[in-house]
Structure formats: structure tokens, C-alpha cells
mmCIF file of C-alpha atoms and ligand atoms in Angstrom:
data_model
loop_
_atom_site.group_PDB
_atom_site.id
_atom_site.type_symbol
_atom_site.label_atom_id
_atom_site.label_comp_id
_atom_site.label_asym_id
_atom_site.label_seq_id
_atom_site.Cartn_x
_atom_site.Cartn_y
_atom_site.Cartn_z
ATOM 1 C CA MET A 1 31.028 -11.625 24.284
ATOM 2 C CA ALA A 2 33.714 -8.944 24.087
ATOM 3 C CA THR A 3 36.253 -8.912 26.864
ATOM 4 C CA TYR A 4 37.083 -5.217 26.633
ATOM 5 C CA THR A 5 40.780 -5.920 27.325
ATOM 6 C CA PRO A 6 42.940 -2.883 26.734
ATOM 7 C CA GLN A 7 45.685 -3.188 24.187
ATOM 8 C CA LYS A 8 48.684 -0.911 23.708
ATOM 9 C CA SER A 9 47.270 0.116 20.361
ATOM 10 C CA ASP A 10 44.276 1.709 22.241
ATOM 11 C CA LYS A 11 46.810 4.294 23.439
ATOM 12 C CA PHE A 12 45.394 4.597 26.945
ATOM 13 C CA THR A 13 47.521 6.661 29.246
ATOM 14 C CA PHE A 14 47.479 7.776 32.930
ATOM 15 C CA GLY A 15 49.180 10.559 34.661
ATOM 16 C CA LEU A 16 51.482 9.542 37.461
ATOM 17 C CA TRP A 17 49.308 11.886 39.547
ATOM 18 C CA THR A 18 46.074 10.116 38.756
ATOM 19 C CA VAL A 19 46.563 6.620 40.021
ATOM 20 C CA GLY A 20 48.983 8.155 42.561
ATOM 21 C CA ASN A 21 46.403 10.531 44.029
ATOM 22 C CA PRO A 22 46.360 10.163 47.811
ATOM 23 C CA GLY A 23 42.828 11.492 48.163
ATOM 24 C CA VAL A 24 43.605 14.964 49.560
ATOM 25 C CA ASP A 25 40.707 17.491 49.279
ATOM 26 C CA PRO A 26 40.191 20.983 50.696
ATOM 27 C CA PHE A 27 38.565 19.444 53.715
ATOM 28 C CA GLY A 28 40.821 16.615 54.581
ATOM 29 C CA GLY A 29 44.302 15.109 54.117
ATOM 30 C CA ALA A 30 45.608 11.990 52.447
ATOM 31 C CA VAL A 31 43.610 8.711 52.849
ATOM 32 C CA ARG A 32 46.082 6.534 50.953
ATOM 33 C CA THR A 33 49.792 6.162 50.650
ATOM 34 C CA PRO A 34 50.423 5.766 46.977
ATOM 35 C CA VAL A 35 52.911 3.245 45.638
ATOM 36 C CA THR A 36 56.103 4.670 44.103
ATOM 37 C CA PRO A 37 56.094 6.082 40.470
ATOM 38 C CA VAL A 38 58.069 2.977 39.420
ATOM 39 C CA GLU A 39 55.444 0.666 40.826
ATOM 40 C CA ARG A 40 52.685 2.725 39.226
ATOM 41 C CA VAL A 41 54.215 2.250 35.822
ATOM 42 C CA ARG A 42 54.697 -1.445 36.388
ATOM 43 C CA LYS A 43 51.057 -1.919 37.347
ATOM 44 C CA LEU A 44 49.769 0.315 34.532
ATOM 45 C CA GLY A 45 51.808 -1.857 32.135
ATOM 46 C CA GLU A 46 50.203 -5.016 33.518
ATOM 47 C CA LEU A 47 46.736 -3.529 33.047
ATOM 48 C CA GLY A 48 47.374 -2.876 29.293
ATOM 49 C CA ALA A 49 48.055 0.912 29.448
ATOM 50 C CA TYR A 50 50.098 2.340 26.618
ATOM 51 C CA GLY A 51 51.663 5.162 28.449
ATOM 52 C CA VAL A 52 52.237 7.384 31.456
ATOM 53 C CA ASN A 53 52.309 11.116 31.824
ATOM 54 C CA LEU A 54 54.071 13.307 34.350
ATOM 55 C CA HIS A 55 54.702 16.728 35.722
ATOM 56 C CA ASP A 56 58.407 17.274 36.475
ATOM 57 C CA ASN A 57 57.739 17.097 40.257
ATOM 58 C CA ASP A 58 55.682 13.885 40.035
ATOM 59 C CA LEU A 59 59.034 12.181 39.450
ATOM 60 C CA ILE A 60 61.720 14.641 40.496
ATOM 61 C CA PRO A 61 61.173 16.341 43.870
ATOM 62 C CA PHE A 62 61.191 20.129 43.775
ATOM 63 C CA GLY A 63 64.813 21.352 44.325
ATOM 64 C CA ALA A 64 66.437 17.912 43.752
ATOM 65 C CA SER A 65 70.111 18.046 42.748
ATOM 66 C CA ALA A 66 71.333 16.978 39.257
ATOM 67 C CA THR A 67 72.880 13.833 40.654
ATOM 68 C CA GLU A 68 69.570 12.935 42.469
ATOM 69 C CA GLN A 69 67.659 13.654 39.165
ATOM 70 C CA ASP A 70 69.987 11.410 37.126
ATOM 71 C CA ALA A 71 69.511 8.469 39.411
ATOM 72 C CA ILE A 72 65.703 8.833 39.441
ATOM 73 C CA VAL A 73 65.585 9.216 35.603
ATOM 74 C CA LYS A 74 67.725 6.060 35.127
ATOM 75 C CA GLU A 75 65.514 3.959 37.298
ATOM 76 C CA PHE A 76 62.383 5.348 35.652
ATOM 77 C CA GLN A 77 63.765 4.708 32.186
ATOM 78 C CA SER A 78 64.479 1.115 33.057
ATOM 79 C CA VAL A 79 60.929 0.496 34.366
ATOM 80 C CA LEU A 80 59.535 2.063 31.203
ATOM 81 C CA ALA A 81 61.658 -0.305 29.050
ATOM 82 C CA GLU A 82 60.767 -3.354 31.198
ATOM 83 C CA SER A 83 57.047 -2.735 31.272
ATOM 84 C CA GLY A 84 56.698 -1.554 27.660
ATOM 85 C CA VAL A 85 54.985 1.630 28.864
ATOM 86 C CA VAL A 86 55.967 4.813 27.057
ATOM 87 C CA CYS A 87 56.209 8.345 28.448
ATOM 88 C CA ALA A 88 53.470 9.788 26.302
ATOM 89 C CA MET A 89 53.262 13.365 27.653
ATOM 90 C CA ALA A 90 55.174 15.602 30.016
ATOM 91 C CA THR A 91 54.230 18.868 31.680
ATOM 92 C CA THR A 92 55.414 21.286 34.357
ATOM 93 C CA ASN A 93 54.047 21.799 37.826
ATOM 94 C CA LEU A 94 53.562 25.580 37.892
ATOM 95 C CA PHE A 95 50.925 25.428 40.625
ATOM 96 C CA SER A 96 52.000 23.657 43.795
ATOM 97 C CA HIS A 97 54.932 25.681 45.125
ATOM 98 C CA PRO A 98 53.852 28.938 46.885
ATOM 99 C CA VAL A 99 56.173 30.875 44.477
ATOM 100 C CA PHE A 100 53.403 30.409 41.890
ATOM 101 C CA LYS A 101 50.499 31.393 44.181
ATOM 102 C CA ASP A 102 49.768 34.370 41.913
ATOM 103 C CA GLY A 103 50.576 32.761 38.639
ATOM 104 C CA ALA A 104 53.755 31.771 36.722
ATOM 105 C CA PHE A 105 53.862 33.162 33.170
ATOM 106 C CA THR A 106 51.272 35.892 34.142
ATOM 107 C CA SER A 107 52.755 36.841 37.503
ATOM 108 C CA ASN A 108 53.363 40.562 37.959
ATOM 109 C CA ASP A 109 56.880 39.778 39.212
ATOM 110 C CA PRO A 110 59.500 39.246 36.473
ATOM 111 C CA LYS A 111 61.578 37.024 38.772
ATOM 112 C CA VAL A 112 58.608 34.625 39.068
ATOM 113 C CA ARG A 113 57.975 34.717 35.314
ATOM 114 C CA ALA A 114 61.640 34.031 34.688
ATOM 115 C CA PHE A 115 61.694 31.214 37.236
ATOM 116 C CA ALA A 116 58.734 29.673 35.603
ATOM 117 C CA ARG A 117 60.458 29.778 32.232
ATOM 118 C CA GLN A 118 63.574 28.149 33.817
ATOM 119 C CA LYS A 119 61.471 25.416 35.335
ATOM 120 C CA VAL A 120 59.558 24.752 32.006
ATOM 121 C CA MET A 121 62.804 24.568 30.014
ATOM 122 C CA ARG A 122 64.298 22.050 32.438
ATOM 123 C CA SER A 123 61.103 20.118 32.425
ATOM 124 C CA ILE A 124 60.971 20.066 28.635
ATOM 125 C CA ASP A 125 64.541 18.667 28.670
ATOM 126 C CA LEU A 126 63.310 15.966 31.076
ATOM 127 C CA GLY A 127 60.298 15.152 29.008
ATOM 128 C CA VAL A 128 62.403 14.789 25.892
ATOM 129 C CA GLU A 129 64.932 12.642 27.752
ATOM 130 C CA LEU A 130 62.015 10.303 28.674
ATOM 131 C CA GLY A 131 60.774 10.233 25.062
ATOM 132 C CA ALA A 132 57.650 12.330 25.410
ATOM 133 C CA PRO A 133 56.370 13.637 22.042
ATOM 134 C CA ILE A 134 53.753 16.011 23.551
ATOM 135 C CA TYR A 135 54.126 18.735 26.177
ATOM 136 C CA VAL A 136 51.038 20.080 27.925
ATOM 137 C CA PHE A 137 50.520 23.553 29.318
ATOM 138 C CA TRP A 138 47.877 23.979 31.870
ATOM 139 C CA GLY A 139 47.886 27.363 33.468
ATOM 140 C CA GLY A 140 46.302 26.419 36.748
ATOM 141 C CA ARG A 141 47.369 29.467 38.651
ATOM 142 C CA GLU A 142 47.262 31.872 35.684
ATOM 143 C CA GLY A 143 44.289 33.882 36.738
ATOM 144 C CA VAL A 144 42.792 36.101 39.501
ATOM 145 C CA GLU A 145 40.422 36.385 42.299
ATOM 146 C CA ILE A 146 40.948 40.224 42.520
ATOM 147 C CA GLU A 147 40.488 42.024 39.155
ATOM 148 C CA ALA A 148 42.385 45.089 40.412
ATOM 149 C CA SER A 149 45.532 42.924 40.879
ATOM 150 C CA LYS A 150 46.278 42.190 37.273
ATOM 151 C CA ASP A 151 45.754 43.598 33.774
ATOM 152 C CA PRO A 152 44.155 40.768 31.706
ATOM 153 C CA VAL A 153 45.436 42.272 28.409
ATOM 154 C CA THR A 154 48.998 42.259 29.769
ATOM 155 C CA ALA A 155 48.382 38.700 31.119
ATOM 156 C CA ALA A 156 47.439 37.471 27.549
ATOM 157 C CA LYS A 157 50.555 39.041 26.098
ATOM 158 C CA ARG A 158 52.769 37.467 28.869
ATOM 159 C CA PHE A 159 51.191 34.046 28.262
ATOM 160 C CA ARG A 160 51.954 34.463 24.474
ATOM 161 C CA ASP A 161 55.505 35.657 25.092
ATOM 162 C CA ALA A 162 56.144 32.668 27.233
ATOM 163 C CA LEU A 163 54.798 30.162 24.687
ATOM 164 C CA ASP A 164 56.563 31.833 21.812
ATOM 165 C CA PHE A 165 59.838 31.581 23.893
ATOM 166 C CA PHE A 166 59.299 27.862 24.408
ATOM 167 C CA THR A 167 58.491 26.973 20.766
ATOM 168 C CA GLU A 168 61.740 28.766 19.857
ATOM 169 C CA TYR A 169 63.577 26.875 22.581
ATOM 170 C CA VAL A 170 62.301 23.594 21.211
ATOM 171 C CA LEU A 171 63.326 24.447 17.643
ATOM 172 C CA ASP A 172 66.731 25.682 18.844
ATOM 173 C CA GLN A 173 67.307 22.359 20.681
ATOM 174 C CA GLY A 174 66.197 20.387 17.681
ATOM 175 C CA TYR A 175 63.520 18.560 19.759
ATOM 176 C CA ASP A 176 60.675 16.816 18.111
ATOM 177 C CA LEU A 177 58.043 18.063 20.488
ATOM 178 C CA LYS A 178 54.498 19.538 20.110
ATOM 179 C CA PHE A 179 52.581 21.596 22.687
ATOM 180 C CA ALA A 180 48.995 21.074 23.824
ATOM 181 C CA LEU A 181 47.212 23.867 25.672
ATOM 182 C CA GLU A 182 44.686 22.830 28.303
ATOM 183 C CA ALA A 183 41.876 25.232 29.309
ATOM 184 C CA LYS A 184 39.985 25.332 32.612
ATOM 185 C CA PRO A 185 37.440 27.956 33.670
ATOM 186 C CA ASN A 186 38.307 28.194 37.374
ATOM 187 C CA GLU A 187 39.940 26.229 40.195
ATOM 188 C CA PRO A 188 42.381 26.773 41.724
ATOM 189 C CA ARG A 189 41.941 30.448 40.718
ATOM 190 C CA GLY A 190 38.600 32.207 40.925
ATOM 191 C CA ASP A 191 38.947 32.871 37.148
ATOM 192 C CA ILE A 192 41.598 31.201 35.017
ATOM 193 C CA TYR A 193 42.742 33.047 31.833
ATOM 194 C CA LEU A 194 41.815 31.421 28.519
ATOM 195 C CA PRO A 195 38.995 29.455 30.173
ATOM 196 C CA THR A 196 37.793 27.221 27.425
ATOM 197 C CA THR A 197 39.138 25.100 24.562
ATOM 198 C CA GLY A 198 37.579 27.621 22.100
ATOM 199 C CA ALA A 199 39.532 30.426 23.798
ATOM 200 C CA MET A 200 42.716 28.399 23.418
ATOM 201 C CA LEU A 201 42.109 27.698 19.702
ATOM 202 C CA GLY A 202 41.708 31.432 19.146
ATOM 203 C CA PHE A 203 44.849 32.188 21.164
ATOM 204 C CA ILE A 204 46.911 29.621 19.231
ATOM 205 C CA SER A 205 46.356 31.439 15.961
ATOM 206 C CA THR A 206 48.101 34.502 17.501
ATOM 207 C CA LEU A 207 51.308 32.599 18.347
ATOM 208 C CA ALA A 208 54.613 32.675 16.492
ATOM 209 C CA HIS A 209 54.487 28.969 15.729
ATOM 210 C CA PRO A 210 50.868 27.914 15.596
ATOM 211 C CA GLU A 211 51.764 24.716 13.748
ATOM 212 C CA MET A 212 53.572 23.421 16.843
ATOM 213 C CA VAL A 213 50.686 24.100 19.159
ATOM 214 C CA GLY A 214 47.326 22.337 19.663
ATOM 215 C CA VAL A 215 44.923 21.745 22.431
ATOM 216 C CA ASN A 216 44.416 19.301 25.279
ATOM 217 C CA PRO A 217 40.637 19.543 26.141
ATOM 218 C CA GLU A 218 39.392 17.989 29.364
ATOM 219 C CA PHE A 219 35.960 16.605 29.910
ATOM 220 C CA ALA A 220 35.649 18.027 33.367
ATOM 221 C CA HIS A 221 36.774 21.501 32.453
ATOM 222 C CA GLU A 222 34.383 22.128 29.675
ATOM 223 C CA THR A 223 31.534 20.480 31.602
ATOM 224 C CA MET A 224 32.140 22.538 34.760
ATOM 225 C CA ALA A 225 31.319 25.547 32.667
ATOM 226 C CA GLY A 226 28.156 23.997 31.421
ATOM 227 C CA LEU A 227 29.583 23.634 27.841
ATOM 228 C CA SER A 228 29.453 20.640 25.541
ATOM 229 C CA PHE A 229 32.755 18.841 25.720
ATOM 230 C CA TYR A 230 31.782 16.835 22.660
ATOM 231 C CA HIS A 231 31.422 19.999 20.573
ATOM 232 C CA ALA A 232 34.678 21.480 21.879
ATOM 233 C CA VAL A 233 36.527 18.311 20.862
ATOM 234 C CA ALA A 234 34.828 18.293 17.495
ATOM 235 C CA GLN A 235 35.963 21.895 16.840
ATOM 236 C CA ALA A 236 39.532 21.005 17.791
ATOM 237 C CA LEU A 237 39.470 17.916 15.612
ATOM 238 C CA GLU A 238 38.176 19.791 12.633
ATOM 239 C CA ALA A 239 40.855 22.438 13.092
ATOM 240 C CA GLY A 240 43.616 19.652 13.133
ATOM 241 C CA LYS A 241 44.377 20.823 16.725
ATOM 242 C CA LEU A 242 43.393 17.839 18.852
ATOM 243 C CA PHE A 243 46.905 16.879 19.973
ATOM 244 C CA HIS A 244 45.927 15.250 23.275
ATOM 245 C CA ILE A 245 42.761 14.704 25.334
ATOM 246 C CA ASP A 246 41.983 14.442 29.080
ATOM 247 C CA LEU A 247 39.163 12.077 29.769
ATOM 248 C CA ASN A 248 37.290 11.924 33.075
ATOM 249 C CA GLY A 249 33.870 12.354 34.623
ATOM 250 C CA GLN A 250 32.190 15.460 35.818
ATOM 251 C CA LYS A 251 28.675 16.905 36.671
ATOM 252 C CA PRO A 252 27.982 20.387 35.256
ATOM 253 C CA GLY A 253 28.320 23.403 37.487
ATOM 254 C CA ARG A 254 30.497 21.728 40.211
ATOM 255 C CA TYR A 255 33.999 21.941 41.396
ATOM 256 C CA ASP A 256 36.503 19.837 39.403
ATOM 257 C CA GLN A 257 35.373 16.337 40.321
ATOM 258 C CA ASP A 258 37.858 14.339 38.258
ATOM 259 C CA TYR A 259 35.707 11.191 38.370
ATOM 260 C CA ARG A 260 36.451 7.927 36.608
ATOM 261 C CA PHE A 261 36.027 8.271 32.831
ATOM 262 C CA GLY A 262 32.356 7.729 31.883
ATOM 263 C CA GLN A 263 31.049 7.995 35.407
ATOM 264 C CA GLU A 264 28.660 10.876 34.504
ATOM 265 C CA ASP A 265 26.593 11.469 31.357
ATOM 266 C CA TYR A 266 26.800 8.256 29.340
ATOM 267 C CA LYS A 267 25.275 9.769 26.266
ATOM 268 C CA GLN A 268 27.812 12.611 26.080
ATOM 269 C CA ASN A 269 30.576 10.086 26.525
ATOM 270 C CA PHE A 270 29.240 7.766 23.919
ATOM 271 C CA PHE A 271 29.148 10.512 21.287
ATOM 272 C CA LEU A 272 32.564 11.621 22.354
ATOM 273 C CA VAL A 273 34.100 8.153 21.935
ATOM 274 C CA LYS A 274 32.220 7.769 18.603
ATOM 275 C CA LEU A 275 33.676 11.052 17.436
ATOM 276 C CA LEU A 276 37.249 10.090 18.342
ATOM 277 C CA GLU A 277 36.793 6.655 16.664
ATOM 278 C CA ASP A 278 34.915 7.813 13.533
ATOM 279 C CA TYR A 279 37.556 10.546 12.888
ATOM 280 C CA GLY A 280 40.526 8.283 13.638
ATOM 281 C CA TYR A 281 41.920 10.381 16.455
ATOM 282 C CA ASP A 282 45.271 8.571 17.037
ATOM 283 C CA GLY A 283 46.868 10.561 19.873
ATOM 284 C CA PRO A 284 46.911 9.326 23.482
ATOM 285 C CA LYS A 285 43.671 9.000 25.439
ATOM 286 C CA HIS A 286 44.663 10.211 28.840
ATOM 287 C CA PHE A 287 42.506 9.480 31.832
ATOM 288 C CA ASP A 288 43.133 12.568 33.905
ATOM 289 C CA ALA A 289 40.951 11.460 36.758
ATOM 290 C CA HIS A 290 41.204 10.620 40.430
ATOM 291 C CA PRO A 291 40.042 7.509 42.257
ATOM 292 C CA LEU A 292 37.403 8.375 44.860
ATOM 293 C CA ARG A 293 38.576 9.420 48.255
ATOM 294 C CA THR A 294 36.768 6.385 49.596
ATOM 295 C CA SER A 295 38.909 4.014 47.516
ATOM 296 C CA ASP A 296 41.561 1.759 49.120
ATOM 297 C CA PRO A 297 44.703 0.855 47.164
ATOM 298 C CA ASP A 298 42.940 -2.146 45.404
ATOM 299 C CA ASP A 299 40.024 0.063 44.345
ATOM 300 C CA VAL A 300 42.513 2.473 42.829
ATOM 301 C CA TRP A 301 43.383 -0.159 40.225
ATOM 302 C CA GLU A 302 39.676 -0.942 39.763
ATOM 303 C CA PHE A 303 39.372 2.742 38.953
ATOM 304 C CA ALA A 304 42.098 2.562 36.318
ATOM 305 C CA LYS A 305 40.670 -0.644 34.799
ATOM 306 C CA GLY A 306 37.169 0.999 34.722
ATOM 307 C CA CYS A 307 38.388 4.048 32.765
ATOM 308 C CA MET A 308 39.752 1.799 29.942
ATOM 309 C CA ARG A 309 36.876 -0.714 30.015
ATOM 310 C CA THR A 310 34.294 2.075 29.798
ATOM 311 C CA TYR A 311 36.076 3.528 26.766
ATOM 312 C CA LEU A 312 36.142 0.173 25.039
ATOM 313 C CA ILE A 313 32.440 -0.420 25.762
ATOM 314 C CA PHE A 314 31.551 2.860 24.197
ATOM 315 C CA LYS A 315 33.777 2.052 21.270
ATOM 316 C CA ASP A 316 31.830 -1.199 20.775
ATOM 317 C CA LYS A 317 28.524 0.742 21.032
ATOM 318 C CA ALA A 318 29.771 3.250 18.412
ATOM 319 C CA ALA A 319 30.430 0.330 16.036
ATOM 320 C CA GLN A 320 26.919 -0.969 16.809
ATOM 321 C CA PHE A 321 25.464 2.473 16.065
ATOM 322 C CA ASN A 322 27.344 2.645 12.711
ATOM 323 C CA ALA A 323 26.018 -0.808 11.731
ATOM 324 C CA ASP A 324 22.440 -0.481 13.008
ATOM 325 C CA PRO A 325 20.090 -0.590 10.038
ATOM 326 C CA GLU A 326 17.336 1.437 11.546
ATOM 327 C CA ILE A 327 19.625 4.210 12.857
ATOM 328 C CA GLN A 328 21.452 4.284 9.526
ATOM 329 C CA ALA A 329 18.211 4.456 7.574
ATOM 330 C CA ILE A 330 17.136 7.581 9.615
ATOM 331 C CA TRP A 331 20.613 8.974 9.044
ATOM 332 C CA ARG A 332 20.323 8.511 5.301
ATOM 333 C CA GLN A 333 16.869 10.073 5.310
ATOM 334 C CA ILE A 334 18.099 13.240 7.141
ATOM 335 C CA SER A 335 21.363 13.441 5.122
ATOM 336 C CA VAL A 336 19.735 15.038 2.136
ATOM 337 C CA ARG A 337 21.739 15.441 -1.113
ATOM 338 C CA ASP A 338 21.214 17.863 -3.898
ATOM 339 C CA ALA A 339 23.043 17.413 -7.264
ATOM 340 C CA VAL A 340 22.941 21.097 -8.126
ATOM 341 C CA LEU A 341 23.482 22.786 -4.721
ATOM 342 C CA ASP A 342 25.934 20.463 -3.011
ATOM 343 C CA PRO A 343 28.848 21.227 -5.374
ATOM 344 C CA ILE A 344 28.251 24.968 -4.917
ATOM 345 C CA LEU A 345 27.972 24.742 -1.119
ATOM 346 C CA ASP A 346 31.065 22.476 -0.837
ATOM 347 C CA GLY A 347 33.118 24.610 -3.220
ATOM 348 C CA LYS A 348 34.526 28.097 -3.039
ATOM 349 C CA TYR A 349 33.082 31.415 -3.950
ATOM 350 C CA SER A 350 32.796 32.312 -7.628
ATOM 351 C CA PRO A 351 30.715 35.021 -9.280
ATOM 352 C CA GLN A 352 28.926 32.195 -11.110
ATOM 353 C CA ASN A 353 28.057 30.305 -7.903
ATOM 354 C CA ALA A 354 26.909 33.539 -6.252
ATOM 355 C CA GLN A 355 24.653 34.213 -9.267
ATOM 356 C CA THR A 356 23.203 30.682 -9.237
ATOM 357 C CA LEU A 357 22.368 30.888 -5.512
ATOM 358 C CA LYS A 358 20.881 34.380 -5.928
ATOM 359 C CA SER A 359 18.506 33.263 -8.711
ATOM 360 C CA HIS A 360 17.663 29.827 -7.428
ATOM 361 C CA ALA A 361 13.981 29.254 -6.694
ATOM 362 C CA PHE A 362 13.475 27.802 -3.240
ATOM 363 C CA ASP A 363 10.221 26.285 -1.923
ATOM 364 C CA ALA A 364 10.650 27.279 1.724
ATOM 365 C CA ASP A 365 7.422 25.563 2.815
ATOM 366 C CA ALA A 366 8.369 22.295 1.219
ATOM 367 C CA LEU A 367 11.795 22.496 2.918
ATOM 368 C CA ALA A 368 10.150 23.209 6.219
ATOM 369 C CA ALA A 369 7.922 20.223 5.845
ATOM 370 C CA GLN A 370 10.900 17.768 5.654
ATOM 371 C CA LYS A 371 10.543 14.953 8.214
ATOM 372 C CA LEU A 372 13.040 15.066 11.064
ATOM 373 C CA PRO A 373 12.272 11.988 13.238
ATOM 374 C CA TYR A 374 14.632 12.884 16.032
ATOM 375 C CA GLU A 375 12.460 11.569 18.882
ATOM 376 C CA LYS A 376 12.636 8.187 17.184
ATOM 377 C CA LEU A 377 16.405 8.500 16.530
ATOM 378 C CA ASP A 378 17.277 9.455 20.092
ATOM 379 C CA GLN A 379 15.080 6.597 21.514
ATOM 380 C CA LEU A 380 17.036 4.130 19.308
ATOM 381 C CA VAL A 381 20.280 5.509 20.684
ATOM 382 C CA PHE A 382 18.915 5.215 24.251
ATOM 383 C CA ASP A 383 17.818 1.622 23.607
ATOM 384 C CA LEU A 384 21.246 0.856 22.136
ATOM 385 C CA LEU A 385 23.148 2.359 25.027
ATOM 386 C CA LEU A 386 21.044 0.648 27.612
ATOM 387 C CA GLY A 387 21.552 -2.745 25.933
ATOM 388 C CA VAL A 388 17.968 -3.549 24.886
ATOM 389 C CA ARG A 389 18.711 -3.387 21.134
HETATM 390 C C1 GCO B 1 43.556 19.871 36.856
HETATM 391 C C2 GCO B 1 44.251 19.586 35.510
HETATM 392 C C3 GCO B 1 45.569 18.934 35.595
HETATM 393 C C4 GCO B 1 46.368 18.994 34.327
HETATM 394 C C5 GCO B 1 47.737 18.587 34.499
HETATM 395 C C6 GCO B 1 48.482 18.532 33.210
HETATM 396 O O1 GCO B 1 42.386 20.184 36.794
HETATM 397 O O2 GCO B 1 44.272 19.759 37.824
HETATM 398 O O3 GCO B 1 43.337 18.823 34.699
HETATM 399 O O4 GCO B 1 45.424 17.637 35.987
HETATM 400 O O5 GCO B 1 45.740 18.160 33.318
HETATM 401 O O6 GCO B 1 48.337 19.438 35.375
HETATM 402 O O7 GCO B 1 48.840 19.743 32.785
HETATM 403 MN MN1 MN B 2 41.271 18.802 35.496
HETATM 404 MN MN1 MN B 3 43.769 17.798 32.903
#
């Protein structure tokens, strides 16, 4: 019987803000006093997590002096070393302080936009000092409720100008750092710009250094919009742009629930884990989730353990799927091969290939009569997931 014990090689990570979430929601205040960042790292290390992620202000209070920052960083570096936990990703809080209430990079006020750039550069320096190889941009306040208040074309340009500035900054400093852009359709803004992973992928190709920039898709964000997270991740993977991933649980069409990974839609999560494993995604798997508001401090750690355990169970199920003779037989049956057509379809355009396709005789009725036993296939998957196979 597998124990589903997380190993460092699983590359499971948690944001300081995830296990440190005090349970605040729009209707009520904190229900827990989180332990300090240092203690969170220590505990995550004990549980087998590989890394920790942070916003600048998860560690360094807003407005702290350089001396205060140095002391905090030193203590944090020593707990990272002691616990064997790495700083896997860093990011900037461009959403909590009221100065960002109408956006950071897309604010109409150049002083706010400039302050945001200052904060990001300082935060990049901090992330690099802590050893983070990935820097996430999530534009939580980059959006609107009132369309008359901003020009969305100008907003897109401002977002791009900011990112181009930061990639140049990274190159100028000689940092070894990649960026990952995280999309979200809404919340906290009525509409957030660049609302989906697909939108981010399109945007990246317009940047000055697209090779330095990938995506950080989040289960909850795509699911809120009623989209398939599995497909969004697949597209990013295929484009070589899956630099980071935020895993959690979410029901479609709701506010951002940030549930424990795997809490909702087992099938979608199974295929997601299978995708990451089959295609050898080797970046961090970040559980960007919150313990329930009902959780006491012990239950917070059950939440963290549950995220990792669930991933490992799905990984085990993916291996079962790949080894299941009946499932694989159906897969072979539907994965039709054709000695003449496959090389043409897999290859590039040539006048010869165009001519061959144009003159090929197809029997459309015979093709339409091919058996596609998908009811049977899906039931096998269901049985496998529910543990009766
Ligand atoms: C959210 C987002 C954030 C970001 C984080 C890192 O919905 O609040 O998912 O948790 O992931 O700010 O950029
Ligand atoms: Mn989120
Ligand atoms: Mn996230």
C-alpha cells in the first residue's frame, strides 16, 4: 500500500500566504493567528515540502527600513538552510496597499505606475537574494469596475511597457530569473485585464523578451470563468510556457474559493496530474490555496498535507491508467495510424504533399463508421478513480 509521502523531488511548494492565511473574508475578520513565516517554513520542511513562495510583504512589512529588512532576510535564510526548504518563487504585493486601489502598472497616475516599478525592482532583488528562480506577476488590481475610467488599449500598452522594463532590469543585473504571468478573470476587480491563460500566452508573444516569460495558470482562476484548466495547462505546456502552476480547488462560476487541491472535480484534477506527469513538467507545483475558515491551527497543517497527498494519489492513478490493459487497448484502437497520410500530416507543407492530399480518395462513410467507445472508456476511468478497478 503506497504511503503517499511527499519527497523533495515532488517539488511541492506553498506560498507563505497560504498556510499563513488567517481566514479573513469580506464578511468577517481573522479566525486564526498564523505562526511566523520562520515557523511556517520549518513546518513545511517537516511535512516534505520542497519550497516556499512569497510576496515581498509576506516577509518584509510594507515600509520597513533597510536595516529591518536585512535582519528579517538573514533569519529567513537561516531557516531555509536548516529546513532544506528552497525559496521557489517570489512575487510583489501590488494589491493590498490603498495606493494600488486602481491598479499598479495600469494606473492612470504615473506616480503610482512608477512606485509600482520601484516596488517590483526591490522585490525582484529580494527574490534573487533568497534564491528564487521564478518571479510571478499577478495583476490583481489591474482592471476596472467602471469602463469610462480607463482606456483598455492604453492599459495593455502600460502592462507591456512595465514587463519589458523588468526583463531589461533582470538582464542588466545579470540575474538568472524567469517571469510567469498569472491570469484571473475577476476579483478583486470587476474585470481584470488579460483574464485567461490563453490571453497571457497571446500577450507574451508581443513582449520584448518573450523567451524570459511564461505563464502561471491557476486552477481556480480558469475554473471561475467556466473554462477547462486542463486544456489551458496543456496549451501552455505545448508552447513551452508552463513555468509555474498554482493548484487549488474551485467550483465553476463562484468567487475565488481557493480550496485545498483536489477538493472539487476529481476527474479534472486526475487528468491535470496525468498531464503534468506524462509530459514531465518539472517546475514547482504550488498549492495556492487557503485552509477553510473553519480550520483551527492543527487543521491548517492537515490542509497542507492533504494538498500533497491528493496530488500523489492522482499520480498513482495516472500510472494505473497508463498500465491498464483494457484502457490501453481502447486507446490503441482509437489512435489510428496511416502509413501514407501520417508523414504528410506530421510534416510541413510542400507542393507534392498538397497534391497528394488534393487527389487522395477518401471514403467518408467508412471513416464516419469508425467505432469510438467513449462511454466504455469513461466508465473505466470512473471505476479506476473510485477504486473499484
Ligand atoms: C489570488 C492569486 C494570488 C497570486 C499571488 C502570487 O487569487 O489571490 O491567486 O494568490 O497567485 O498573489 O502572485
Ligand atoms: Mn487565486
Ligand atoms: Mn495564484
